[in-house]
Amino acid sequence: MRSEGCALPALLGGLVGLPVLVVAVLNWPIVVAVLLTVLLVAGIVAVTLGALVLTWLYARSVHAVLFAGGHPEEPSPGPGEDPAHRSYHGGPAWSDLRAVIGGTWRVSAPWTLLLAPHLALYAGAVAVHQCAAWVCVGALRAADTALLVVRRVRMVCPHCFRRLGYPAYACECGRCHTAIRPGRRGIWRRVCLCAARMPTLLLFGTADLHTVCPYCTHTLEHRPGEAPELVLPLFGGAGAGKTRLVNGLYRALEQGAEPVPDAYADTVGEGARQWLGEARTVLRPSTRTVPTLPGHPVRGLTVRVGAGGSTLLLQLYDAAGERFTRASTVGELGYLGQATTFLLVVDPLGIDAVWRPLGPAERGKLAPVRSRTRDPELAYTQVLEEVERRVGAAVRRARLGVVVTRGDLLRDTSIAPEGPGQDALVYWAEHTLGLGNLLRSARAHFGRVRVFHTCAVSRPNGEVDPSVSHLLRWVLEGRPPAFGALVEAPELLDGAV
Amino acid sequence: MSAPQHRAQRRGLGALVLAGSVVFTAALLTALLFQGWQALAALWDWAVATNRGALPEHL
Ligand SMILES: Nc1nc2c(ncn2[C@@H]2O[C@H](COP(=O)(O)OP(=O)(O)OP(=O)(O)O)[C@@H](O)[C@H]2O)c(=O)[nH]1
Ligand SMILES: [Mg+2]
Ligand SMILES: [Zn+2]
Ligand SMILES: [Zn+2]
């Protein structure tokens, strides 16, 4: 004990302090408890206040972004992106989260780290929302794709001949949507930058929109995606009879659909209307078709055929014969890589082996309708090479119809076939027309080969010759039977060609 | 360019997030108070017991 102090206050202090000190020392655990209690309570109050303030700041930021419209501006679509607004799951959800974190950080800086659980909760909610949205996107796209596969829909652009993964669509404002399917810009619907709503899938009715080719941006008037397409290229030398045959095929369909309720065969688009609209006139025996211009761009002529509740989009390709003589011009015909049925059109009169044995009288009569093409094999070889170049071994799955035209002119001549049966026609093609090599090569390369002898001239009563319907029935093989029924030709069974 | 506001989705998400935050803070503070109370109780139990043992026998 120290008692060296002599000043009065110190003495007084010592007198009062001493007993307190003694009591304190004797009851030290109580003293420790009091001190700790004060510390603890102060700490709890501080933490509570801190937590409340931080939560308040965070809530204010959330409110500002999500309720008060303080969310970040949506970035406008970059080049190559579709002109549609983003869906909430396609970006804004994450940028909102970033904005909330940024807003909180600005007012509470490093203390924001203490809000980690809140932010984790927010991020978790966004993640769940994202998962749900993208699962929907995937499921819808899968369902739509499955439907296309089940309906055997393959879409080919009749202008640039490319196969479309999916059509593109133009909004009324003129903006073109090339990737309309569900994604970051919409699940069921999307909103064009002009605020127009558009469906996102064929399933939801995109076919009602203005459809365009995503590659060449040509308008596609045939509502691609709704029905299977049948790409049918005709090829052969100049003057072989392709244009007349195309008209015959269309007329045969139109005529077959006339008596059947609910059946129809309509041309689609301006090109097809121009080329096929006059089919009835073109097929008259007195009409001479105009040679197709080799410089004219080739376009698929689309015919929409409906029967028995099914629809088929027939794409007929009729290029000028001159195009099939050189590899460079054949190479431009991209549709050759999209077809599985081909028609080689042959003018029998052009072939020297046919022409030579004819008598002068027959020659005189037939000379005006004889084409300049002497060797059908030239076009055949070029096209076969091109098809092989484009599809490789898949050419084995394709069919080739060798169509010998001018049946009406050959009837009753010395070079007419013996009968309408396939065996007789093949024998005739090999021995009279000299197409043995061609047919052998065709059988070696194509999956199926068949010879036809057509007469693309209407009968006196205006009807299409049954030989054209017969060819058409073969073309439509493997399609719903209602289509084949349209071109049933009972006369043929009697043996008439 | 009038971008869609995604009002419903923003409000729904906001309500969810705010409710979650409030619940979380409430739970945190409740736990804190409870733990603090427990700690105080233990502290005083210890202090009283220790105090009794620390006093000299004859007092
Ligand atoms: N009588 C008759 N004439 C036919 C037949 N097929 C074609 N022709 C005639 O043969 C000529 C040429 O026919 P097109 O159909 O223009 O021949 P193409 O193959 O289109 O010819 P390019 O366009 O020049 O390649 C025309 O005068 C046709 O009238 C047929 O089956 N019977
Ligand atoms: Mg032609
Ligand atoms: Zn195209
Ligand atoms: Zn628009």
Coordinates of C-alpha atoms and ligand atoms in Angstrom, one line a residue:
Chain A
M1 CA 0.0 0.0 0.0
R2 CA 1.4 3.4 -0.9
S3 CA 0.8 6.5 1.2
E4 CA 3.5 8.9 0.0
G5 CA 1.0 11.6 -1.4
C6 CA 0.6 14.6 0.8
A7 CA -1.8 16.8 -1.1
L8 CA -5.3 17.1 0.3
P9 CA -7.2 16.0 -2.8
A10 CA -5.0 13.0 -3.2
L11 CA -5.6 12.1 0.4
L12 CA -9.4 12.5 0.1
G13 CA -9.2 10.4 -3.1
G14 CA -7.3 7.8 -1.4
L15 CA -9.8 7.8 1.5
V16 CA -12.8 7.3 -0.9
G17 CA -11.1 5.2 -3.5
L18 CA -9.4 2.8 -1.2
P19 CA -12.6 1.0 0.0
V20 CA -14.0 0.9 -3.5
L21 CA -10.8 -0.6 -4.8
V22 CA -10.8 -3.1 -2.0
V23 CA -14.4 -4.1 -2.8
A24 CA -13.5 -4.3 -6.5
V25 CA -10.5 -6.4 -6.0
L26 CA -12.4 -8.7 -3.8
N27 CA -15.3 -9.0 -6.3
W28 CA -13.2 -8.9 -9.5
P29 CA -15.4 -11.4 -11.4
I30 CA -18.4 -9.0 -11.1
V31 CA -16.3 -6.2 -12.4
V32 CA -15.2 -8.2 -15.4
A33 CA -18.8 -9.2 -16.1
V34 CA -20.0 -5.6 -16.0
L35 CA -17.3 -4.5 -18.4
L36 CA -17.9 -7.4 -20.8
T37 CA -21.7 -6.7 -20.6
V38 CA -21.2 -3.1 -21.6
L39 CA -18.9 -4.2 -24.5
L40 CA -21.3 -6.9 -25.6
V41 CA -24.4 -4.7 -25.6
A42 CA -22.6 -2.0 -27.4
G43 CA -21.4 -4.5 -30.0
I44 CA -24.9 -5.9 -30.5
V45 CA -26.4 -2.5 -30.9
A46 CA -23.7 -1.5 -33.4
V47 CA -24.1 -4.7 -35.4
T48 CA -27.9 -4.3 -35.4
L49 CA -27.8 -0.8 -36.5
G50 CA -25.2 -1.6 -39.2
A51 CA -27.2 -4.5 -40.5
L52 CA -30.3 -2.4 -40.7
V53 CA -28.6 0.5 -42.4
L54 CA -26.9 -1.8 -44.9
T55 CA -30.1 -3.6 -45.7
W56 CA -31.8 -0.3 -46.1
L57 CA -29.2 0.9 -48.6
Y58 CA -29.4 -2.3 -50.5
A59 CA -33.2 -2.2 -50.6
R60 CA -33.1 1.3 -51.8
S61 CA -30.9 0.3 -54.6
V62 CA -33.1 -2.7 -55.5
H63 CA -36.1 -0.4 -55.5
A64 CA -34.4 2.2 -57.6
V65 CA -33.5 -0.4 -60.3
L66 CA -36.4 -2.7 -60.3
F67 CA -39.3 -0.5 -59.3
A68 CA -38.5 3.1 -60.0
G69 CA -37.3 2.5 -63.6
G70 CA -33.6 3.1 -62.8
H71 CA -32.5 0.1 -64.8
P72 CA -29.8 0.3 -67.4
E73 CA -30.7 1.1 -71.0
E74 CA -31.1 -2.0 -73.2
P75 CA -28.1 -2.0 -75.7
S76 CA -29.3 -1.7 -79.3
P77 CA -28.7 -4.7 -81.5
G78 CA -25.2 -4.8 -82.9
P79 CA -24.5 -5.7 -86.6
G80 CA -25.6 -9.2 -87.5
E81 CA -28.1 -9.2 -84.6
D82 CA -31.8 -9.3 -85.0
P83 CA -33.7 -6.0 -84.8
A84 CA -35.8 -7.1 -81.8
H85 CA -35.8 -6.1 -78.1
R86 CA -34.2 -8.4 -75.6
S87 CA -36.4 -10.5 -73.3
Y88 CA -35.8 -10.0 -69.6
H89 CA -33.9 -13.3 -69.5
G90 CA -31.8 -12.3 -72.5
G91 CA -29.6 -9.8 -70.7
P92 CA -31.6 -7.3 -68.7
A93 CA -31.9 -9.6 -65.7
W94 CA -28.1 -9.7 -65.3
S95 CA -27.5 -6.1 -66.1
D96 CA -30.2 -5.2 -63.4
L97 CA -28.2 -7.3 -60.9
R98 CA -25.0 -5.5 -61.8
A99 CA -26.8 -2.1 -61.5
V100 CA -28.0 -3.0 -58.0
I101 CA -24.6 -4.1 -56.9
G102 CA -23.1 -0.9 -58.4
G103 CA -25.7 1.3 -56.7
T104 CA -25.1 -0.3 -53.3
W105 CA -21.3 -0.1 -53.7
R106 CA -21.5 3.5 -54.5
V107 CA -23.0 4.3 -51.1
S108 CA -21.6 1.7 -48.8
A109 CA -18.3 0.8 -50.6
P110 CA -16.5 -2.2 -48.9
W111 CA -19.3 -2.7 -46.4
T112 CA -21.2 -4.1 -49.5
L113 CA -19.2 -7.2 -49.0
L114 CA -21.2 -7.8 -45.9
L115 CA -24.3 -7.9 -48.1
A116 CA -23.0 -11.0 -49.8
P117 CA -25.9 -13.2 -48.6
H118 CA -28.4 -10.8 -50.0
L119 CA -26.7 -10.5 -53.3
A120 CA -26.4 -14.3 -53.4
L121 CA -30.1 -14.5 -52.9
Y122 CA -30.7 -12.1 -55.7
A123 CA -28.3 -13.9 -58.0
G124 CA -29.9 -17.2 -57.1
A125 CA -33.3 -15.9 -58.0
V126 CA -32.0 -14.6 -61.4
A127 CA -30.3 -17.9 -62.0
V128 CA -33.5 -19.9 -61.4
H129 CA -35.4 -17.5 -63.7
Q130 CA -32.7 -17.9 -66.4
C131 CA -32.8 -21.7 -66.1
A132 CA -36.6 -21.8 -66.5
A133 CA -36.5 -19.4 -69.4
W134 CA -33.8 -21.2 -71.3
V135 CA -35.4 -24.6 -70.7
C136 CA -38.5 -23.2 -72.3
V137 CA -36.5 -21.9 -75.2
G138 CA -34.9 -25.3 -75.7
A139 CA -38.1 -27.3 -75.3
L140 CA -40.0 -25.1 -77.8
R141 CA -37.2 -25.2 -80.4
A142 CA -36.9 -28.9 -80.0
A143 CA -40.7 -29.3 -80.4
D144 CA -40.7 -27.2 -83.5
T145 CA -37.7 -29.0 -85.0
A146 CA -39.3 -32.3 -84.2
L147 CA -42.4 -31.2 -86.0
L148 CA -40.5 -30.3 -89.1
V149 CA -38.7 -33.6 -89.1
V150 CA -41.9 -35.6 -88.6
R151 CA -43.6 -33.7 -91.4
R152 CA -40.5 -34.2 -93.5
V153 CA -40.2 -30.5 -94.2
R154 CA -37.0 -29.4 -95.9
M155 CA -37.0 -25.8 -97.1
V156 CA -35.2 -24.7 -100.2
C157 CA -35.1 -21.2 -101.5
P158 CA -36.3 -21.2 -105.1
H159 CA -34.1 -18.1 -105.8
C160 CA -30.7 -19.0 -104.4
F161 CA -31.3 -22.7 -104.1
R162 CA -29.9 -22.9 -100.6
R163 CA -31.4 -25.0 -97.9
L164 CA -32.9 -22.9 -95.2
G165 CA -32.3 -23.9 -91.6
Y166 CA -35.2 -21.6 -90.9
P167 CA -36.9 -18.9 -92.9
A168 CA -36.3 -15.2 -92.1
Y169 CA -39.2 -12.9 -91.6
A170 CA -39.7 -9.2 -92.4
C171 CA -41.6 -7.0 -90.1
E172 CA -44.1 -4.6 -91.4
C173 CA -41.6 -1.8 -90.6
G174 CA -39.2 -3.5 -93.1
R175 CA -36.7 -4.8 -90.5
C176 CA -35.6 -8.4 -91.3
H177 CA -35.5 -11.0 -88.5
T178 CA -33.2 -13.7 -89.5
A179 CA -33.1 -15.7 -86.2
I180 CA -36.7 -15.5 -85.1
R181 CA -36.8 -18.7 -83.1
P182 CA -37.0 -18.6 -79.3
G183 CA -33.9 -17.2 -77.7
R184 CA -32.7 -14.2 -75.8
R185 CA -35.1 -12.0 -77.8
G186 CA -38.3 -13.8 -76.9
I187 CA -39.8 -17.2 -76.0
W188 CA -43.3 -17.2 -77.5
R189 CA -43.2 -13.8 -79.0
R190 CA -40.6 -11.1 -79.8
V191 CA -41.0 -7.4 -80.0
C192 CA -39.5 -5.8 -83.1
L193 CA -37.7 -2.5 -82.6
C194 CA -40.8 -0.9 -84.1
A195 CA -42.8 -2.4 -81.1
A196 CA -44.7 -4.9 -83.3
R197 CA -45.1 -8.3 -81.8
M198 CA -44.1 -11.3 -83.8
P199 CA -44.5 -15.0 -83.1
T200 CA -41.2 -16.9 -82.7
L201 CA -42.0 -20.2 -84.3
L202 CA -43.8 -21.8 -87.2
L203 CA -45.7 -23.6 -84.4
F204 CA -47.0 -20.2 -83.3
G205 CA -47.8 -18.9 -86.8
T206 CA -44.7 -17.2 -88.2
A207 CA -45.8 -18.4 -91.6
D208 CA -48.4 -15.7 -91.5
L209 CA -45.6 -13.1 -91.5
H210 CA -43.8 -11.9 -94.6
T211 CA -41.3 -14.6 -95.2
V212 CA -37.9 -14.0 -96.8
C213 CA -34.9 -16.0 -97.6
P214 CA -32.2 -15.4 -95.0
Y215 CA -29.4 -15.7 -97.6
C216 CA -30.7 -13.8 -100.6
T217 CA -33.6 -11.8 -98.9
H218 CA -36.0 -12.7 -101.7
T219 CA -39.6 -12.8 -100.6
L220 CA -40.8 -16.4 -100.2
E221 CA -44.5 -16.5 -101.0
H222 CA -45.0 -20.2 -100.5
R223 CA -45.1 -20.1 -96.7
P224 CA -42.1 -22.4 -96.3
G225 CA -42.0 -24.7 -93.3
E226 CA -45.7 -25.5 -93.4
A227 CA -45.5 -28.3 -95.9
P228 CA -42.9 -30.7 -97.4
E229 CA -41.2 -29.5 -100.5
L230 CA -40.5 -31.6 -103.5
V231 CA -37.6 -30.2 -105.6
L232 CA -37.9 -31.4 -109.2
P233 CA -35.2 -30.4 -111.6
L234 CA -35.7 -31.0 -115.3
F235 CA -32.7 -31.1 -117.5
G236 CA -31.7 -32.0 -121.0
G237 CA -30.5 -30.4 -124.2
A238 CA -32.0 -27.3 -125.8
G239 CA -35.4 -27.9 -127.3
A240 CA -35.7 -31.2 -125.6
G241 CA -39.2 -30.3 -124.4
K242 CA -38.6 -29.3 -120.7
T243 CA -40.7 -26.2 -120.8
R244 CA -43.6 -28.0 -122.4
L245 CA -43.3 -30.8 -119.9
V246 CA -43.3 -28.5 -116.9
N247 CA -46.5 -27.0 -118.2
G248 CA -47.9 -30.5 -118.8
L249 CA -47.0 -31.6 -115.2
Y250 CA -48.7 -28.5 -113.8
R251 CA -51.8 -28.9 -115.9
A252 CA -52.0 -32.6 -115.0
L253 CA -52.2 -31.6 -111.3
E254 CA -54.6 -28.8 -111.9
Q255 CA -56.8 -31.0 -114.0
G256 CA -56.6 -33.8 -111.5
A257 CA -57.6 -31.5 -108.6
E258 CA -60.6 -30.0 -110.4
P259 CA -63.1 -32.8 -109.7
V260 CA -61.9 -33.5 -106.2
P261 CA -63.4 -31.4 -103.5
D262 CA -60.8 -29.7 -101.3
A263 CA -58.0 -30.5 -103.7
Y264 CA -56.1 -27.8 -105.5
A265 CA -53.0 -27.1 -107.4
D266 CA -52.1 -23.4 -107.3
T267 CA -49.1 -21.6 -108.6
V268 CA -47.3 -19.5 -105.9
G269 CA -45.6 -16.3 -106.7
E270 CA -45.3 -14.1 -109.8
G271 CA -42.7 -16.3 -111.5
A272 CA -44.8 -19.4 -111.4
R273 CA -47.9 -17.5 -112.4
Q274 CA -46.0 -16.2 -115.5
W275 CA -44.5 -19.5 -116.5
L276 CA -47.4 -21.8 -115.7
G277 CA -50.4 -19.6 -115.8
E278 CA -50.8 -20.1 -119.5
A279 CA -50.3 -23.9 -119.3
R280 CA -53.6 -24.6 -121.0
T281 CA -52.6 -22.6 -124.0
V282 CA -49.0 -23.8 -124.1
L283 CA -50.1 -27.4 -124.3
R284 CA -52.3 -26.9 -127.3
P285 CA -50.9 -28.8 -130.3
S286 CA -50.7 -25.6 -132.3
T287 CA -48.6 -23.7 -129.8
R288 CA -44.8 -23.6 -130.1
T289 CA -43.1 -22.9 -126.9
V290 CA -40.6 -20.1 -126.7
P291 CA -37.1 -21.4 -126.0
T292 CA -36.0 -20.6 -122.5
L293 CA -33.4 -17.8 -122.4
P294 CA -30.0 -19.1 -121.2
G295 CA -29.2 -15.7 -119.7
H296 CA -32.4 -15.6 -117.7
P297 CA -31.9 -16.5 -114.0
V298 CA -33.3 -19.8 -113.1
R299 CA -36.1 -19.8 -110.5
G300 CA -38.0 -22.6 -108.9
L301 CA -41.6 -22.5 -110.0
T302 CA -43.7 -23.3 -106.9
V303 CA -47.0 -25.1 -107.1
R304 CA -48.9 -25.7 -103.9
V305 CA -50.8 -29.0 -104.2
G306 CA -53.4 -29.9 -101.6
A307 CA -55.3 -33.1 -101.4
G308 CA -56.8 -35.3 -98.6
G309 CA -55.7 -32.8 -96.0
S310 CA -52.0 -32.8 -97.0
T311 CA -50.1 -30.1 -98.7
L312 CA -47.1 -30.4 -100.9
L313 CA -44.9 -27.7 -102.4
L314 CA -43.7 -28.7 -105.7
Q315 CA -40.7 -26.8 -106.9
L316 CA -40.2 -27.2 -110.7
Y317 CA -36.9 -26.1 -112.1
D318 CA -36.8 -25.5 -115.8
A319 CA -33.4 -24.1 -117.0
A320 CA -32.5 -23.5 -120.6
G321 CA -30.9 -26.4 -122.3
E322 CA -27.8 -24.4 -123.1
R323 CA -27.0 -24.3 -119.4
F324 CA -26.4 -28.1 -119.2
T325 CA -23.6 -28.2 -121.8
R326 CA -20.9 -26.6 -119.7
A327 CA -19.7 -27.4 -116.2
S328 CA -19.4 -23.7 -115.4
T329 CA -23.1 -23.0 -116.1
V330 CA -24.3 -26.3 -114.5
G331 CA -22.3 -25.4 -111.4
E332 CA -24.6 -22.4 -110.9
L333 CA -27.7 -24.6 -110.5
G334 CA -27.5 -25.2 -106.8
Y335 CA -30.9 -26.8 -106.7
L336 CA -29.3 -29.9 -108.2
G337 CA -27.8 -30.6 -104.8
Q338 CA -31.2 -30.4 -103.1
A339 CA -33.2 -32.8 -105.2
T340 CA -33.8 -36.5 -104.9
T341 CA -35.8 -36.9 -108.1
F342 CA -34.5 -35.8 -111.4
L343 CA -36.0 -35.8 -114.9
L344 CA -33.8 -36.1 -117.9
V345 CA -35.8 -34.8 -120.9
V346 CA -34.8 -36.3 -124.2
D347 CA -35.9 -35.3 -127.7
P348 CA -35.8 -38.6 -129.6
L349 CA -35.8 -36.8 -133.0
G350 CA -32.6 -35.0 -132.2
I351 CA -30.7 -38.2 -131.9
D352 CA -29.0 -39.1 -135.2
A353 CA -29.5 -42.8 -134.7
V354 CA -33.3 -42.1 -134.7
W355 CA -33.3 -39.6 -137.5
R356 CA -31.2 -41.5 -140.0
P357 CA -33.5 -44.5 -140.6
L358 CA -36.5 -42.2 -141.1
G359 CA -37.9 -42.0 -144.6
P360 CA -38.0 -38.6 -146.5
A361 CA -41.7 -38.2 -145.9
E362 CA -41.3 -38.7 -142.1
R363 CA -38.3 -36.4 -142.1
G364 CA -40.1 -33.7 -143.9
K365 CA -43.0 -33.9 -141.4
L366 CA -40.8 -34.0 -138.3
A367 CA -38.0 -31.7 -139.3
P368 CA -39.6 -28.5 -137.9
V369 CA -39.9 -30.0 -134.4
R370 CA -36.5 -31.6 -134.3
S371 CA -34.2 -30.0 -131.7
R372 CA -30.6 -29.3 -132.3
T373 CA -29.5 -31.5 -129.5
R374 CA -27.8 -34.6 -130.9
D375 CA -26.5 -36.2 -127.8
P376 CA -28.6 -36.3 -124.6
E377 CA -25.6 -37.8 -122.8
L378 CA -23.8 -34.5 -122.7
A379 CA -26.4 -32.9 -120.4
Y380 CA -26.7 -36.1 -118.5
T381 CA -23.0 -36.3 -117.8
Q382 CA -22.7 -32.7 -116.8
V383 CA -25.6 -33.0 -114.4
L384 CA -24.5 -36.3 -112.9
E385 CA -21.0 -34.8 -112.2
E386 CA -22.6 -31.8 -110.6
V387 CA -24.9 -33.8 -108.5
E388 CA -22.1 -36.0 -107.4
R389 CA -20.0 -33.0 -106.6
R390 CA -22.7 -31.6 -104.4
V391 CA -24.1 -34.7 -102.7
G392 CA -21.4 -37.3 -103.1
A393 CA -22.6 -40.9 -102.5
A394 CA -26.1 -39.7 -101.7
V395 CA -26.8 -39.8 -105.4
R396 CA -27.5 -43.5 -104.8
R397 CA -30.7 -42.5 -103.0
A398 CA -31.9 -40.3 -105.9
R399 CA -34.2 -41.3 -108.7
L400 CA -33.8 -40.5 -112.3
G401 CA -36.7 -40.4 -114.8
V402 CA -35.6 -40.5 -118.4
V403 CA -38.4 -38.8 -120.2
V404 CA -38.5 -39.2 -124.0
T405 CA -40.8 -36.5 -125.3
R406 CA -42.9 -36.0 -128.5
G407 CA -45.0 -39.1 -128.0
D408 CA -47.7 -37.7 -130.2
L409 CA -45.3 -37.1 -133.1
L410 CA -43.7 -40.6 -132.9
R411 CA -47.0 -42.4 -132.7
D412 CA -47.6 -44.4 -135.9
T413 CA -44.0 -43.8 -137.1
S414 CA -41.4 -46.5 -137.8
I415 CA -39.5 -45.5 -134.6
A416 CA -42.4 -45.6 -132.1
P417 CA -41.9 -48.0 -129.1
E418 CA -43.5 -51.4 -129.1
G419 CA -45.7 -50.8 -126.1
P420 CA -46.2 -48.8 -123.0
G421 CA -44.7 -51.3 -120.5
Q422 CA -41.4 -50.4 -118.8
D423 CA -39.6 -53.4 -120.4
A424 CA -40.7 -52.3 -123.8
L425 CA -39.7 -48.7 -123.2
V426 CA -36.2 -49.7 -121.9
Y427 CA -35.7 -51.9 -124.9
W428 CA -36.8 -49.1 -127.2
A429 CA -34.5 -46.6 -125.4
E430 CA -31.5 -48.9 -125.6
H431 CA -32.0 -50.2 -129.1
T432 CA -33.8 -47.6 -131.1
L433 CA -32.7 -44.4 -129.3
G434 CA -29.2 -45.6 -128.6
L435 CA -29.4 -44.7 -124.9
G436 CA -27.9 -47.9 -123.7
N437 CA -24.8 -46.4 -122.3
L438 CA -26.7 -43.6 -120.7
L439 CA -29.1 -46.0 -119.0
R440 CA -26.3 -48.3 -117.9
S441 CA -24.5 -45.3 -116.3
A442 CA -27.7 -44.1 -114.7
R443 CA -28.4 -47.5 -113.2
A444 CA -24.9 -47.6 -111.8
H445 CA -25.2 -44.1 -110.2
F446 CA -28.8 -43.5 -109.3
G447 CA -30.9 -45.5 -106.9
R448 CA -33.7 -46.0 -109.3
V449 CA -34.1 -45.3 -113.0
R450 CA -37.3 -45.4 -115.1
V451 CA -38.0 -44.6 -118.7
F452 CA -41.1 -42.6 -119.7
H453 CA -42.4 -41.6 -123.1
T454 CA -44.6 -38.5 -122.8
C455 CA -46.7 -36.4 -125.0
A456 CA -46.9 -32.9 -123.6
V457 CA -49.7 -31.9 -125.9
S458 CA -53.3 -31.7 -124.8
R459 CA -55.9 -33.9 -126.3
P460 CA -58.7 -32.6 -128.6
N461 CA -61.0 -32.3 -125.5
G462 CA -58.3 -30.1 -123.8
E463 CA -57.3 -32.8 -121.3
V464 CA -53.6 -33.6 -120.5
D465 CA -52.3 -36.7 -122.1
P466 CA -52.3 -39.6 -119.7
S467 CA -48.6 -40.2 -120.3
V468 CA -47.9 -37.0 -118.4
S469 CA -50.1 -38.0 -115.5
H470 CA -48.3 -41.4 -115.4
L471 CA -44.9 -39.6 -115.1
L472 CA -46.4 -37.4 -112.4
R473 CA -47.6 -40.3 -110.4
W474 CA -44.1 -41.7 -110.4
V475 CA -42.8 -38.3 -109.2
L476 CA -45.3 -38.3 -106.4
E477 CA -44.5 -41.8 -105.2
G478 CA -43.8 -41.9 -101.5
R479 CA -46.0 -38.9 -100.8
P480 CA -49.4 -39.1 -99.2
P481 CA -51.6 -41.3 -101.5
A482 CA -54.1 -38.5 -102.0
F483 CA -51.6 -36.8 -104.3
G484 CA -51.2 -39.9 -106.5
A485 CA -54.9 -40.3 -106.6
L486 CA -55.2 -36.8 -108.2
V487 CA -53.3 -38.1 -111.3
E488 CA -54.8 -41.6 -111.5
A489 CA -55.0 -42.3 -115.2
P490 CA -57.2 -45.4 -115.9
E491 CA -56.7 -45.2 -119.6
L492 CA -53.1 -46.1 -119.2
L493 CA -54.1 -49.5 -117.8
D494 CA -55.7 -50.2 -121.2
G495 CA -52.4 -50.0 -122.8
A496 CA -52.5 -46.5 -124.3
V497 CA -49.4 -44.4 -124.0
Chain B
M1 CA -37.0 3.2 -79.6
S2 CA -39.4 2.4 -76.8
A3 CA -37.8 -0.6 -75.1
P4 CA -40.1 -2.9 -73.2
Q5 CA -40.0 -2.2 -69.5
H6 CA -40.4 -5.8 -68.4
R7 CA -42.4 -4.3 -65.6
A8 CA -44.1 -7.4 -64.3
Q9 CA -40.8 -9.4 -64.3
R10 CA -38.9 -6.6 -62.6
R11 CA -41.5 -6.1 -60.0
G12 CA -41.9 -9.8 -59.3
L13 CA -38.2 -10.3 -58.9
G14 CA -37.9 -7.1 -56.8
A15 CA -40.6 -8.1 -54.4
L16 CA -39.1 -11.6 -54.1
V17 CA -35.6 -10.2 -53.5
L18 CA -36.7 -7.5 -51.0
A19 CA -38.9 -10.0 -49.1
G20 CA -35.9 -12.4 -48.9
S21 CA -33.6 -9.6 -47.7
V22 CA -36.0 -8.5 -45.0
V23 CA -36.6 -12.1 -43.8
F24 CA -32.8 -12.7 -43.8
T25 CA -32.0 -9.6 -41.9
A26 CA -34.7 -10.3 -39.3
A27 CA -33.5 -13.8 -38.9
L28 CA -29.9 -12.6 -38.5
L29 CA -30.8 -10.1 -35.9
T30 CA -33.0 -12.4 -34.0
A31 CA -30.1 -15.0 -33.9
L32 CA -27.7 -12.2 -32.9
L33 CA -29.9 -11.1 -30.0
F34 CA -30.5 -14.6 -28.9
Q35 CA -26.9 -15.4 -28.9
G36 CA -26.0 -12.2 -27.1
W37 CA -28.5 -13.0 -24.4
Q38 CA -27.1 -16.4 -24.0
A39 CA -23.6 -15.1 -23.8
L40 CA -24.7 -12.5 -21.1
A41 CA -26.4 -15.1 -19.1
A42 CA -23.4 -17.4 -19.2
L43 CA -21.1 -14.5 -18.3
W44 CA -23.1 -13.6 -15.3
D45 CA -23.5 -17.2 -14.2
W46 CA -19.8 -17.5 -14.3
A47 CA -19.2 -14.2 -12.6
V48 CA -21.5 -14.9 -9.7
A49 CA -20.1 -18.4 -9.2
T50 CA -16.5 -17.3 -9.5
N51 CA -17.2 -14.4 -7.2
R52 CA -18.5 -16.6 -4.4
G53 CA -15.4 -18.8 -4.6
A54 CA -13.0 -15.8 -4.8
L55 CA -14.2 -14.2 -1.5
P56 CA -12.1 -15.1 1.6
E57 CA -13.8 -17.9 3.8
H58 CA -14.1 -15.8 6.9
L59 CA -16.0 -12.9 5.2
Ligands
LIG1 N1 -45.7 -32.3 -130.4 C1 -44.9 -32.2 -129.4 N2 -44.0 -31.2 -129.4 C2 -43.2 -31.1 -128.3 C3 -43.2 -31.9 -127.2 N3 -42.3 -31.6 -126.3 C4 -41.7 -30.5 -126.8 N4 -42.2 -30.2 -128.0 C5 -41.8 -29.1 -128.9 O1 -40.4 -29.0 -128.9 C6 -40.0 -27.7 -128.9 C7 -39.1 -27.3 -127.7 O2 -39.8 -27.5 -126.5 P1 -39.4 -26.8 -125.2 O3 -40.3 -27.3 -124.2 O4 -39.4 -25.3 -125.4 O5 -38.0 -27.2 -125.0 P2 -37.0 -26.8 -123.9 O6 -36.3 -28.1 -123.4 O7 -37.7 -26.0 -122.8 O8 -35.9 -26.0 -124.7 P3 -35.0 -24.8 -124.1 O9 -35.8 -24.0 -123.2 O10 -34.5 -24.1 -125.3 O11 -33.9 -25.5 -123.4 C8 -41.3 -26.8 -128.9 O12 -41.6 -26.4 -130.1 C9 -42.3 -27.8 -128.3 O13 -43.6 -27.5 -128.8 C10 -44.2 -33.0 -127.3 O14 -44.3 -33.8 -126.3 N5 -45.0 -33.1 -128.4
MG2 MG -37.4 -24.2 -122.1
ZN3 ZN -32.5 -17.4 -101.2
ZN4 ZN -40.9 -3.8 -87.0

